[in-house]
mmCIF file of C-alpha atoms in Angstrom:
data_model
loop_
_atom_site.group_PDB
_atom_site.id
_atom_site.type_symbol
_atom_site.label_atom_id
_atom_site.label_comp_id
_atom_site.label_asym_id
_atom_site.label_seq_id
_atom_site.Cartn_x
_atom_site.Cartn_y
_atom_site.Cartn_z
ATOM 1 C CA UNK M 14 -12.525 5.738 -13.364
ATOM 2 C CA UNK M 15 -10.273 2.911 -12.031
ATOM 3 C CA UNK M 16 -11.733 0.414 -9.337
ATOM 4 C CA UNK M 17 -9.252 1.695 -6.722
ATOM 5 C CA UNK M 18 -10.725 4.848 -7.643
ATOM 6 C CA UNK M 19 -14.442 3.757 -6.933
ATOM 7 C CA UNK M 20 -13.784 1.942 -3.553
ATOM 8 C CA UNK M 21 -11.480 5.265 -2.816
ATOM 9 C CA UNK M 22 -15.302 6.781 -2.555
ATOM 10 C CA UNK M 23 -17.036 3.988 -0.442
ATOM 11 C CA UNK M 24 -16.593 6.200 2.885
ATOM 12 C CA UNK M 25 -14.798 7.618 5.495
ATOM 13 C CA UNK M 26 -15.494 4.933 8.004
ATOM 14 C CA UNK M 27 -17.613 2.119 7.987
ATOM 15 C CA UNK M 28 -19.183 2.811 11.684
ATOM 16 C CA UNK M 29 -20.002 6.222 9.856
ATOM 17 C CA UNK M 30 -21.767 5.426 6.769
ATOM 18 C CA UNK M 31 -25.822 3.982 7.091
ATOM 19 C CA UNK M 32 -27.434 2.345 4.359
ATOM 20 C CA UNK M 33 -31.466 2.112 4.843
ATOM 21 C CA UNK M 34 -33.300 -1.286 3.671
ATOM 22 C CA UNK M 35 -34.931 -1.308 0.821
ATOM 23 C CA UNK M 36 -37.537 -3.411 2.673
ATOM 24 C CA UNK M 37 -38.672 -1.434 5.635
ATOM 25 C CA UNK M 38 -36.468 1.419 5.520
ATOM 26 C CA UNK M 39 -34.521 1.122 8.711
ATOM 27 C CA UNK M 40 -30.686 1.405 8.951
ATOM 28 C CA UNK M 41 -28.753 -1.976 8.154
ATOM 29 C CA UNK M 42 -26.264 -3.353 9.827
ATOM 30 C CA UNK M 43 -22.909 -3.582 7.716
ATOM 31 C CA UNK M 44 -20.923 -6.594 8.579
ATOM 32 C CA UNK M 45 -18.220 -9.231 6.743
ATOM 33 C CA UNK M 46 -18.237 -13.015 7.156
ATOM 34 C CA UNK M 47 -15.606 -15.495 5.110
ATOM 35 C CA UNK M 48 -16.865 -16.120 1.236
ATOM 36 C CA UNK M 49 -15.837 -18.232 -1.076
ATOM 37 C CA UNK M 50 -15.935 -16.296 -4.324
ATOM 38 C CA UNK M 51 -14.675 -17.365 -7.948
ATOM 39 C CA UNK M 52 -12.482 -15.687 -10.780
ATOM 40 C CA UNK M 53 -11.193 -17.243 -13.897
ATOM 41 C CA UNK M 54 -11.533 -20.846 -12.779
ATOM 42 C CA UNK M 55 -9.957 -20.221 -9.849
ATOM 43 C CA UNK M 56 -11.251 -20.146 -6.161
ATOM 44 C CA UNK M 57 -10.295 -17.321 -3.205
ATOM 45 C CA UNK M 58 -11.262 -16.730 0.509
ATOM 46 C CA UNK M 59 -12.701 -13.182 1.068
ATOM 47 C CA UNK M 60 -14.089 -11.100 3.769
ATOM 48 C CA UNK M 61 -17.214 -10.494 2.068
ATOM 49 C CA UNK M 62 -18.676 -6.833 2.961
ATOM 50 C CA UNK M 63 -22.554 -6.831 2.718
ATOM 51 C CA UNK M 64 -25.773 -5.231 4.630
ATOM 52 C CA UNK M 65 -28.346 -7.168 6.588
ATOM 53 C CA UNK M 66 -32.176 -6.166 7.262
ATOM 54 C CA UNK M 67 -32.510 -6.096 10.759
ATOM 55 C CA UNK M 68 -36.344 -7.542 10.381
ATOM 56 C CA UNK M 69 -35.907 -10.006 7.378
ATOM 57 C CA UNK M 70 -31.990 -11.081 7.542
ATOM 58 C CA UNK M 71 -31.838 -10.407 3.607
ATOM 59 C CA UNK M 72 -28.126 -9.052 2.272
ATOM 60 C CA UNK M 73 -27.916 -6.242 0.702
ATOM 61 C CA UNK M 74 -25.057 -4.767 -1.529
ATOM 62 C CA UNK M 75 -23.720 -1.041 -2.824
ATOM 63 C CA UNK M 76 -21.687 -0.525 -5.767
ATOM 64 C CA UNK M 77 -18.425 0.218 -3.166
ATOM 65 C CA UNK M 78 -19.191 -2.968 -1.414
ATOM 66 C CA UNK M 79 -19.541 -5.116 -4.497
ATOM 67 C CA UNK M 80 -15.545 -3.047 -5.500
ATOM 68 C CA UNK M 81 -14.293 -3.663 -2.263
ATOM 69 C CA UNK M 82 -14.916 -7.618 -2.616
ATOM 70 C CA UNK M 83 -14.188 -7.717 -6.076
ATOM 71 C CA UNK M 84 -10.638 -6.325 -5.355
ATOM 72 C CA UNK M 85 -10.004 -8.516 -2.701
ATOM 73 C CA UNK M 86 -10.532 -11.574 -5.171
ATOM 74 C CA UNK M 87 -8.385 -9.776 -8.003
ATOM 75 C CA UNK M 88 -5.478 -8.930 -4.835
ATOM 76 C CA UNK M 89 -5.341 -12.498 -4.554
ATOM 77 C CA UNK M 90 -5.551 -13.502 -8.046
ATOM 78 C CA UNK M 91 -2.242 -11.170 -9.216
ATOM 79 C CA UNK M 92 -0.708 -12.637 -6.071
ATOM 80 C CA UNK M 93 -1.305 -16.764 -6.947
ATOM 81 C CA UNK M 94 -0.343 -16.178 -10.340
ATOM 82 C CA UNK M 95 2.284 -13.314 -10.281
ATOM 83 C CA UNK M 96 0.570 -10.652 -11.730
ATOM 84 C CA UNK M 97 1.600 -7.117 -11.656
ATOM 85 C CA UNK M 98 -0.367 -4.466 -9.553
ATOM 86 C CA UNK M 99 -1.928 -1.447 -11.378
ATOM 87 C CA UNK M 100 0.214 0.628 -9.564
ATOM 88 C CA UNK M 101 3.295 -1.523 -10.884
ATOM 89 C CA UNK M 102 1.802 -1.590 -14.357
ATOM 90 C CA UNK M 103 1.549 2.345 -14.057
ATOM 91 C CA UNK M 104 5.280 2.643 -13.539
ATOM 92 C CA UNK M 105 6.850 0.512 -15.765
ATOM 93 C CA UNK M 106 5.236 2.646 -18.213
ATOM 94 C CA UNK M 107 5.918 6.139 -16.538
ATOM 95 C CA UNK M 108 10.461 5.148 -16.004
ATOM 96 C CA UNK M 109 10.106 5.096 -19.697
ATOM 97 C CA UNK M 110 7.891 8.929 -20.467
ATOM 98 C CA UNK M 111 5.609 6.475 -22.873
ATOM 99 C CA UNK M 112 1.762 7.279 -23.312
ATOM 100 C CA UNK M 113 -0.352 4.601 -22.144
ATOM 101 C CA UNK M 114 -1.498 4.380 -25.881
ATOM 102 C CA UNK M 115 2.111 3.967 -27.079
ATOM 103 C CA UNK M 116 2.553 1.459 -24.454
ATOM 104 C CA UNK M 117 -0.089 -1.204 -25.820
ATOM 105 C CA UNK M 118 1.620 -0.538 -29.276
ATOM 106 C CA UNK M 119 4.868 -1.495 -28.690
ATOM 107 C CA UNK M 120 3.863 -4.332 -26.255
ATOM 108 C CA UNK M 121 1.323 -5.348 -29.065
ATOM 109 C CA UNK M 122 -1.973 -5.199 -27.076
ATOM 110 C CA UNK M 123 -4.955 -3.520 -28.046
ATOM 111 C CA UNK M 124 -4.823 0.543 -28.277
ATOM 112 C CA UNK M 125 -6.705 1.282 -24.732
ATOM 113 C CA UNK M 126 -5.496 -1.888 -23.012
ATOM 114 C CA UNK M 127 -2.488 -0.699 -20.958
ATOM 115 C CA UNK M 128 -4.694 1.832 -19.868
ATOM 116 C CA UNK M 129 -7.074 -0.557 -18.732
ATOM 117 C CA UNK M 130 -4.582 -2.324 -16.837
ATOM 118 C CA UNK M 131 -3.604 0.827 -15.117
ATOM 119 C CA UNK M 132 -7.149 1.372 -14.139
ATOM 120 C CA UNK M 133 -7.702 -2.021 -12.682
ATOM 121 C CA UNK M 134 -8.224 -4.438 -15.322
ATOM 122 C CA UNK M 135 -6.488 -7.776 -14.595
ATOM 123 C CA UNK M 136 -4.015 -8.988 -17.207
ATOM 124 C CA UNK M 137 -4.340 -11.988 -19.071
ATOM 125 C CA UNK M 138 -0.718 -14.595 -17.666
ATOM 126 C CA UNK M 139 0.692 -14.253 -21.432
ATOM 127 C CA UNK M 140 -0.036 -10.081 -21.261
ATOM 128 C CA UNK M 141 1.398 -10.046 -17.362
ATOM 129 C CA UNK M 142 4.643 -11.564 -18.450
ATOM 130 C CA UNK M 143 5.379 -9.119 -21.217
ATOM 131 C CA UNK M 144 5.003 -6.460 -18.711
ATOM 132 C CA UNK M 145 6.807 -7.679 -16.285
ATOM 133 C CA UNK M 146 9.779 -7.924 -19.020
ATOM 134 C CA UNK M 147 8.994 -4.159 -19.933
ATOM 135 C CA UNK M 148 10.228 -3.697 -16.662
ATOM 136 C CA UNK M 149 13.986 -4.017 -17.474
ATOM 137 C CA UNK M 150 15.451 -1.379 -19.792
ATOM 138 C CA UNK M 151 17.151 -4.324 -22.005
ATOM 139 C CA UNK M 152 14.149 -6.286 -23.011
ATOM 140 C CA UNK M 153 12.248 -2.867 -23.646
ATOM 141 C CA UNK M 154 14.754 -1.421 -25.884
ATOM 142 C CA UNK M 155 14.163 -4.713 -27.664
ATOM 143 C CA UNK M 156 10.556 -4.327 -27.779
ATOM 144 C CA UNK M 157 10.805 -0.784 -28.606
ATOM 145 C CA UNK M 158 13.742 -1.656 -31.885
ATOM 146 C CA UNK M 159 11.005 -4.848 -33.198
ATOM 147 C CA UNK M 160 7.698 -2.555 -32.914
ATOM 148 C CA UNK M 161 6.799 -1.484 -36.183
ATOM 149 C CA UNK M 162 3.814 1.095 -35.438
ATOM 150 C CA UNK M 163 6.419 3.461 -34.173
ATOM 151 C CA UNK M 164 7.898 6.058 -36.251
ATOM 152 C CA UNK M 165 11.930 6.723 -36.201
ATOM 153 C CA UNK M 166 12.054 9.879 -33.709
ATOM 154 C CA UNK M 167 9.655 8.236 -31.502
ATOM 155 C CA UNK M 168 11.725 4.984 -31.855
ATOM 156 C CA UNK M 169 15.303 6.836 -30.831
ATOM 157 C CA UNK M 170 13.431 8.516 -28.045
ATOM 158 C CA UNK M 171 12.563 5.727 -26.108
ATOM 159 C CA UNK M 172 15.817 3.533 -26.435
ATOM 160 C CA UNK M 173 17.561 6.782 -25.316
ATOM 161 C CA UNK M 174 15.315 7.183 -22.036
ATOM 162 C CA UNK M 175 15.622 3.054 -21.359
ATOM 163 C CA UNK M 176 19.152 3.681 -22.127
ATOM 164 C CA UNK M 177 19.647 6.321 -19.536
ATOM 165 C CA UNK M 178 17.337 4.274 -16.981
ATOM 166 C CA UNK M 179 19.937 1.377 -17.944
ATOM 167 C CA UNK M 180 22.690 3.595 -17.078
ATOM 168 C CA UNK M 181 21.507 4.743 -13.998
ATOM 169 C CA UNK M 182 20.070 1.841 -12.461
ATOM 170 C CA UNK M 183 23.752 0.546 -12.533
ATOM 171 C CA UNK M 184 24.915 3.195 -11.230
ATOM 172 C CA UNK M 185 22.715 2.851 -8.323
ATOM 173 C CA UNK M 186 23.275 -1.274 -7.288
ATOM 174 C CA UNK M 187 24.566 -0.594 -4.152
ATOM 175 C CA UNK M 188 21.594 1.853 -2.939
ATOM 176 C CA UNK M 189 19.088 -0.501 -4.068
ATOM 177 C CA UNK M 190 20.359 -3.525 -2.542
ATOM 178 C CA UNK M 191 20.654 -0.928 0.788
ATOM 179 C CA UNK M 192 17.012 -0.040 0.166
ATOM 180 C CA UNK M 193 15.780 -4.148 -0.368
ATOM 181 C CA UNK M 194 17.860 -5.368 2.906
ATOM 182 C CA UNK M 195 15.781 -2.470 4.784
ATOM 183 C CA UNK M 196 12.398 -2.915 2.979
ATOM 184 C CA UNK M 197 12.628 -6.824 2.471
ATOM 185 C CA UNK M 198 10.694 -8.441 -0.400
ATOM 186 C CA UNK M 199 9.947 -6.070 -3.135
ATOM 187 C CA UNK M 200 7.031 -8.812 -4.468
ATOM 188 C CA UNK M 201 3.594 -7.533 -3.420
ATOM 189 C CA UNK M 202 1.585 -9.996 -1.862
ATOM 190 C CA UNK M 203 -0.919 -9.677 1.061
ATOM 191 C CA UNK M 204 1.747 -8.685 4.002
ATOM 192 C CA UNK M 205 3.086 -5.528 2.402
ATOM 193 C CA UNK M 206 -0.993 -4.598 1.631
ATOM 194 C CA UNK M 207 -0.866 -5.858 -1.713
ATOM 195 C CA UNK M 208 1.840 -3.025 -2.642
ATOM 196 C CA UNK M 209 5.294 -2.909 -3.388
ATOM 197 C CA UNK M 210 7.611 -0.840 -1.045
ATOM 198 C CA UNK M 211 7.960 2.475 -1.758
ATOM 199 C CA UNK M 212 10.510 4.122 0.286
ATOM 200 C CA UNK M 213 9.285 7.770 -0.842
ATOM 201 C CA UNK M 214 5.605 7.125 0.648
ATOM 202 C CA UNK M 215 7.521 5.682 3.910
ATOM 203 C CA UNK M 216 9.742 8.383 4.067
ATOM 204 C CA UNK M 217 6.454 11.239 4.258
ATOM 205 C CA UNK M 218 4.362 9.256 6.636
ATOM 206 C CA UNK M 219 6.986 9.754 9.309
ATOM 207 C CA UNK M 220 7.616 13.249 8.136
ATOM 208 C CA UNK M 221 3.850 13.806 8.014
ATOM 209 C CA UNK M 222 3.445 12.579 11.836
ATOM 210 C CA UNK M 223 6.581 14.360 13.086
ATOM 211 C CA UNK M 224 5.207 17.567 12.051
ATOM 212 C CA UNK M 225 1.916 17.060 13.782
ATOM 213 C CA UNK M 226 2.643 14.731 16.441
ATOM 214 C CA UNK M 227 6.128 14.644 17.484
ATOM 215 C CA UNK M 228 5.718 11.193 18.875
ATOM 216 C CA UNK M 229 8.168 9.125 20.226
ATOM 217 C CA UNK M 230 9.656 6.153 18.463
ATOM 218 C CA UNK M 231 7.169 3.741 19.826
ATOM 219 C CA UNK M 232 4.167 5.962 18.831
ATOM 220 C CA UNK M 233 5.274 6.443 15.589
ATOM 221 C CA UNK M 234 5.527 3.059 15.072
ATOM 222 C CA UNK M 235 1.847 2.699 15.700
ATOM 223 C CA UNK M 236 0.700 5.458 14.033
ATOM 224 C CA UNK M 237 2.567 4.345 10.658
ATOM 225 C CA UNK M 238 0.648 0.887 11.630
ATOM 226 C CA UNK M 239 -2.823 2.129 11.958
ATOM 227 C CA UNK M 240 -2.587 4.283 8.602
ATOM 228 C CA UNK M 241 -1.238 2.021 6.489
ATOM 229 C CA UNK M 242 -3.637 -1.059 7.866
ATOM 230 C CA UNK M 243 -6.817 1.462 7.903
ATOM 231 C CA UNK M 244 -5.977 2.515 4.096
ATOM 232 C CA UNK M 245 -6.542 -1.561 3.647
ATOM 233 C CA UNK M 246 -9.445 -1.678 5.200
ATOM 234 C CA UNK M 247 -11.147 1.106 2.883
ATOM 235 C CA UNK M 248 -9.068 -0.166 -0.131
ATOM 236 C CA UNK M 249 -7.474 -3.641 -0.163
ATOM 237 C CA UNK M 250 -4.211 -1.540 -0.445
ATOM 238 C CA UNK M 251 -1.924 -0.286 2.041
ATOM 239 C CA UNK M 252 0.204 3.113 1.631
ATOM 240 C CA UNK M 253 3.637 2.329 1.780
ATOM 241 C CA UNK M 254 3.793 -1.208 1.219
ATOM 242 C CA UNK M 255 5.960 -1.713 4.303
ATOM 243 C CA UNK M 256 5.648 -5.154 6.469
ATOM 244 C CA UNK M 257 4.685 -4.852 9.751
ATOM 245 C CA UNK M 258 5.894 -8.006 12.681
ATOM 246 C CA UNK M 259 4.575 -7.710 15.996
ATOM 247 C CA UNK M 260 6.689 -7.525 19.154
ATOM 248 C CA UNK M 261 6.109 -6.716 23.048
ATOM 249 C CA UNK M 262 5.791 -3.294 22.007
ATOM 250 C CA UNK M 263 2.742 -3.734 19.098
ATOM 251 C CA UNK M 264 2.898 -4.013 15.605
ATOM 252 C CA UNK M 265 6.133 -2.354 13.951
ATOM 253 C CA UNK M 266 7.739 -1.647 10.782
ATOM 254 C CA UNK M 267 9.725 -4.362 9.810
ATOM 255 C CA UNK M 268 13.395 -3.406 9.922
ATOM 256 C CA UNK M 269 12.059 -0.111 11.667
ATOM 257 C CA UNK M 270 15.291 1.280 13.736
ATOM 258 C CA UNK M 271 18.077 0.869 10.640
ATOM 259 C CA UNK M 272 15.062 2.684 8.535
ATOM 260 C CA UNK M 273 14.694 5.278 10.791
ATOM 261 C CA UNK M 274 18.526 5.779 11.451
ATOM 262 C CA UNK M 275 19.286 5.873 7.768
ATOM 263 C CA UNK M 276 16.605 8.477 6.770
ATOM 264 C CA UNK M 277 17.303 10.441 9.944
ATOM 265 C CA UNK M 278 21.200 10.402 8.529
ATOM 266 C CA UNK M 279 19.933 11.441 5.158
ATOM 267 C CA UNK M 280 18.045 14.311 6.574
ATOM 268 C CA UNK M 281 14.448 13.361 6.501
ATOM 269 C CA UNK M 282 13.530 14.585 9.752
ATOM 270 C CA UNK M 283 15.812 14.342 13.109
ATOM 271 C CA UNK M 284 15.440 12.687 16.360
ATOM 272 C CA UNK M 285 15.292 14.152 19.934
ATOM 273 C CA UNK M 286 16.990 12.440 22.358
ATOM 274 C CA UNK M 287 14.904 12.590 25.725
ATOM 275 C CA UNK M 288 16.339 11.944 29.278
ATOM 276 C CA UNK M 289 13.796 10.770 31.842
ATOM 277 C CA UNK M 290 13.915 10.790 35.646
ATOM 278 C CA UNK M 291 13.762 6.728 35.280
ATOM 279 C CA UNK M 292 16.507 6.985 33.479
ATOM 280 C CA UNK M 293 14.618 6.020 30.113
ATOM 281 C CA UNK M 294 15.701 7.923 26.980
ATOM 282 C CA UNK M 295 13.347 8.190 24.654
ATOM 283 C CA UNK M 296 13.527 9.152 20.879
ATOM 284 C CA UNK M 297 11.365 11.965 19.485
ATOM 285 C CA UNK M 298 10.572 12.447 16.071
ATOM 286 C CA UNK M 299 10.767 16.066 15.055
ATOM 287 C CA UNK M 300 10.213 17.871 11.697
ATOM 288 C CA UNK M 301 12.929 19.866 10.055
ATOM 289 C CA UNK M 302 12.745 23.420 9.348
ATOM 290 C CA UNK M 303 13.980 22.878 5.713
ATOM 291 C CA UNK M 304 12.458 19.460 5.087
ATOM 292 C CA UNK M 305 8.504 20.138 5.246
ATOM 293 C CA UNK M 306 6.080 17.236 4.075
ATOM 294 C CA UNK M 307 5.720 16.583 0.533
ATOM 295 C CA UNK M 308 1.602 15.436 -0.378
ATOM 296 C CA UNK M 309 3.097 14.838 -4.020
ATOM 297 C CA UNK M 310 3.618 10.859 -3.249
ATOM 298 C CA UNK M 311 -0.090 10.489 -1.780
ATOM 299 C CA UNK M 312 -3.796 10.052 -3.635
ATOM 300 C CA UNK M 313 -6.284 12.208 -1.750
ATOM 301 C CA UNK M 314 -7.698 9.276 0.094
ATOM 302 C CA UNK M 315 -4.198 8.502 1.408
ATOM 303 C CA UNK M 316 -3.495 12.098 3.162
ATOM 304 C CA UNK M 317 -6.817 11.622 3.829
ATOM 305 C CA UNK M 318 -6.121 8.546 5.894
ATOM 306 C CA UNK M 319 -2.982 10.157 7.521
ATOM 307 C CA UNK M 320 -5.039 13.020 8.371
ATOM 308 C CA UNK M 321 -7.707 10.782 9.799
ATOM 309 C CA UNK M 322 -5.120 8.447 12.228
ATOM 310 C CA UNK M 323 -3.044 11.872 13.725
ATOM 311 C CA UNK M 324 -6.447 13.117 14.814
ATOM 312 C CA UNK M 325 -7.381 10.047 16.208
ATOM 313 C CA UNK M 326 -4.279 9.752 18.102
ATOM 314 C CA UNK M 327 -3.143 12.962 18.639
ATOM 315 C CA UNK M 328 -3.785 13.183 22.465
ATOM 316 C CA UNK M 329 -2.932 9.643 23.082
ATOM 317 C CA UNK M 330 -0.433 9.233 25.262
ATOM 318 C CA UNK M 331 2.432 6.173 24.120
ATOM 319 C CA UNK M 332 1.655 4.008 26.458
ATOM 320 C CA UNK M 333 -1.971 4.073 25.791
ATOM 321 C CA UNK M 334 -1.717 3.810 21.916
ATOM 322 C CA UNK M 335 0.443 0.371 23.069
ATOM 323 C CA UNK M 336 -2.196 -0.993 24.981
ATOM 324 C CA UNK M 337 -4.918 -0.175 22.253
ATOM 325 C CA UNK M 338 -2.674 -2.124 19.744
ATOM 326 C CA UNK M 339 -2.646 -4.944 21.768
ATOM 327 C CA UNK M 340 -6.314 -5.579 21.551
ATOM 328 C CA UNK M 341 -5.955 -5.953 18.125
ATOM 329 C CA UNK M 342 -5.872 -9.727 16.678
ATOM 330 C CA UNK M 343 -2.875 -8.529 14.158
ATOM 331 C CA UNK M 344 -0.766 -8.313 17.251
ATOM 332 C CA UNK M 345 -2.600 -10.578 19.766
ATOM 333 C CA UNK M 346 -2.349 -14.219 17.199
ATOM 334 C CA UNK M 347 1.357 -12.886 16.142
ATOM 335 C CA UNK M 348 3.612 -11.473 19.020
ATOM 336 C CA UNK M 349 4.580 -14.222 20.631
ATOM 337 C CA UNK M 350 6.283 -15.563 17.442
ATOM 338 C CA UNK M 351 7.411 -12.310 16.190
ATOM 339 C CA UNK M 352 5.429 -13.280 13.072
ATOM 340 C CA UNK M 353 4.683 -11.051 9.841
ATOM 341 C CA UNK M 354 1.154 -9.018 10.079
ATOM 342 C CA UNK M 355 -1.507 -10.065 7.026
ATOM 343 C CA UNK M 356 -3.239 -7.050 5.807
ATOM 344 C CA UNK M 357 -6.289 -8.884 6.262
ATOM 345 C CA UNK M 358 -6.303 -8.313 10.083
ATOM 346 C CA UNK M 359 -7.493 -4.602 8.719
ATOM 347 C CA UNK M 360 -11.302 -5.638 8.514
ATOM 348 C CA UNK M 361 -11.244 -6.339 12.303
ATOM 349 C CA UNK M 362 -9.557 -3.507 13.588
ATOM 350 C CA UNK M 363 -11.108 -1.081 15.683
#
């Protein structure tokens, strides 16, 4: 079991979940405070999850807690030194239909370590960089033609999927660079939630909350906020990987109107057009008939999430969800300059 896997079980909410001292047998208090904490010579800021005695002040640890720090330091170590993600490590591998077995052979690591590095395991910098070169169809067919372990059908299999995945990825230029000018950045670093942007994940949360909300534009923007920000705060990861800025209105997708036009276009869901006696017209997400939500892209702790924030919010009127955004420090220390919203706002949320 991978460490996202193990902090996926910590629980469903911290304000939920009681731990009893060891000492007198009374619930703790769960709380975070800034640590220092160290990983391969190097140094990183944390919020630091522990449990305090009420009578004696002692600190007190779970297993979740000690994953939940620990992947904080290792989010910050891939980040500093440009290592890949597990989730990034998993689909280099995947494009290509290799085993993770098969995987460590033709990179030359160890027979379980790709597997490892799915799971969790941080790469060595050397081990990192020949992954990262897996990543493009050229310099894999060239690791693939040089790796002896690998017999001559298995060897002609690969080089004709990277071949295809050649093929079609330049076929496709002009919808990625599309897809990049609407996402931004593809690196992952600690404002997309330490993932890169997937565009498939995005795509479901909004068709997820249109078909149990409805919301207006302004809601949904809030509600794609809160899940992907509350997933960090259970996880160190985020769900779609998306950037969030804050403006007047709260925190919003970054890029969110051309996003929404140009999946509304393709079909994803459609928008309502709603006349007011102000004269306001408002846009409201609806659900299509032949385009129901797909769960495929999700873990279970991520539908469980989206479940979690449309009951939360599924009686809250726009205006309200607004004003309950703004008493959040991820939009209160960044409107005013329009800035980008750290993931690490998540462990204060309310």
């Amino acid at each position: 079991m991978g460490k996202q896997d193990v902090v996926g079980r910590f629980l469903k909410d911290f304000k939920t979940f009681v731990m009893k001292s060891p000492v007198n047998g009374k619930a703790m208090k769960l709380t975070t405070e800034s640590r220092e904490m160290e990983f391969r010579r190097e140094t990183f800021q944390i919020q630091f999850h522990h449990y305090i005695c009420t009578d004696t002040g002692e600190q007190f640890t779970s297993t979740a807690l000690d994953e939940l720090n620990l992947v904080q330091v290792y989010n910050q170590f891939r980040d500093r030194l440009n290592i890949p993600f597990p989730e990034e490590i998993g689909h280099i591998r995947k494009q290509y239909g290799v085993p993770a077995s098969k995987m460590s052979l033709i990179l030359g690591f160890g027979p379980n370590t790709y597997r490892l590095y799915e799971a969790g395991e941080v790469p060595s910098i050397s081990n990192a960089k020949l992954i990262q070169m897996a990543h493009d169809p050229r310099n894999f067919m060239e690791m693939v033609i040089s790796c002896d372990a690998l017999d001559d059908n298995t060897r002609t299999k690969y080089m004709h999927k990277a071949g295809q995945l050649l093929e079609m990825k330049e076929r496709n230029v002009f919808s990625r660079n599309v897809m990049d000018y609407f996402l931004g950045r593809q690196k992952a670093d600690v404002y997309s939630g330490y993932r890169n942007p997937n565009i498939d994940k995005f795509t479901e949360m909004v068709v997820f909350f249109s078909e149990k909300l409805e919301p207006f534009k302004t809601k949904m923007n809030k509600l794609l906020f809160y899940a992907d920000f509350t997933m960090f705060r259970h996880s160190c990861f985020s769900i779609s990987g998306l950037r969030y800025v804050a403006i007047n209105r709260g925190p919003v997708p970054n890029n969110f109107n051309s996003l929404f036009e140009y999946l509304a276009k393709n079909d994803a869901f459609d928008i309502e057009y709603v006349h007011f006696q102000n004269g306001y017209i408002g846009e409201k997400f609806k659900a299509r008939n032949d385009r129901p939500f797909n769960p495929v892209h999700f873990t279970e702790k991520e539908l469980e999430t989206l479940n979690q924030i449309a009951e939360r919010f599924k009686t809250t009127p726009t205006n309200d969800i607004v004003a309950f955004s703004h008493m959040e420090d991820a939009w209160k220390e960044n409107h005013q300059e329009r800035k980008e919203i750290s993931y690490m706002y998540a462990f204060g949320m309310g």
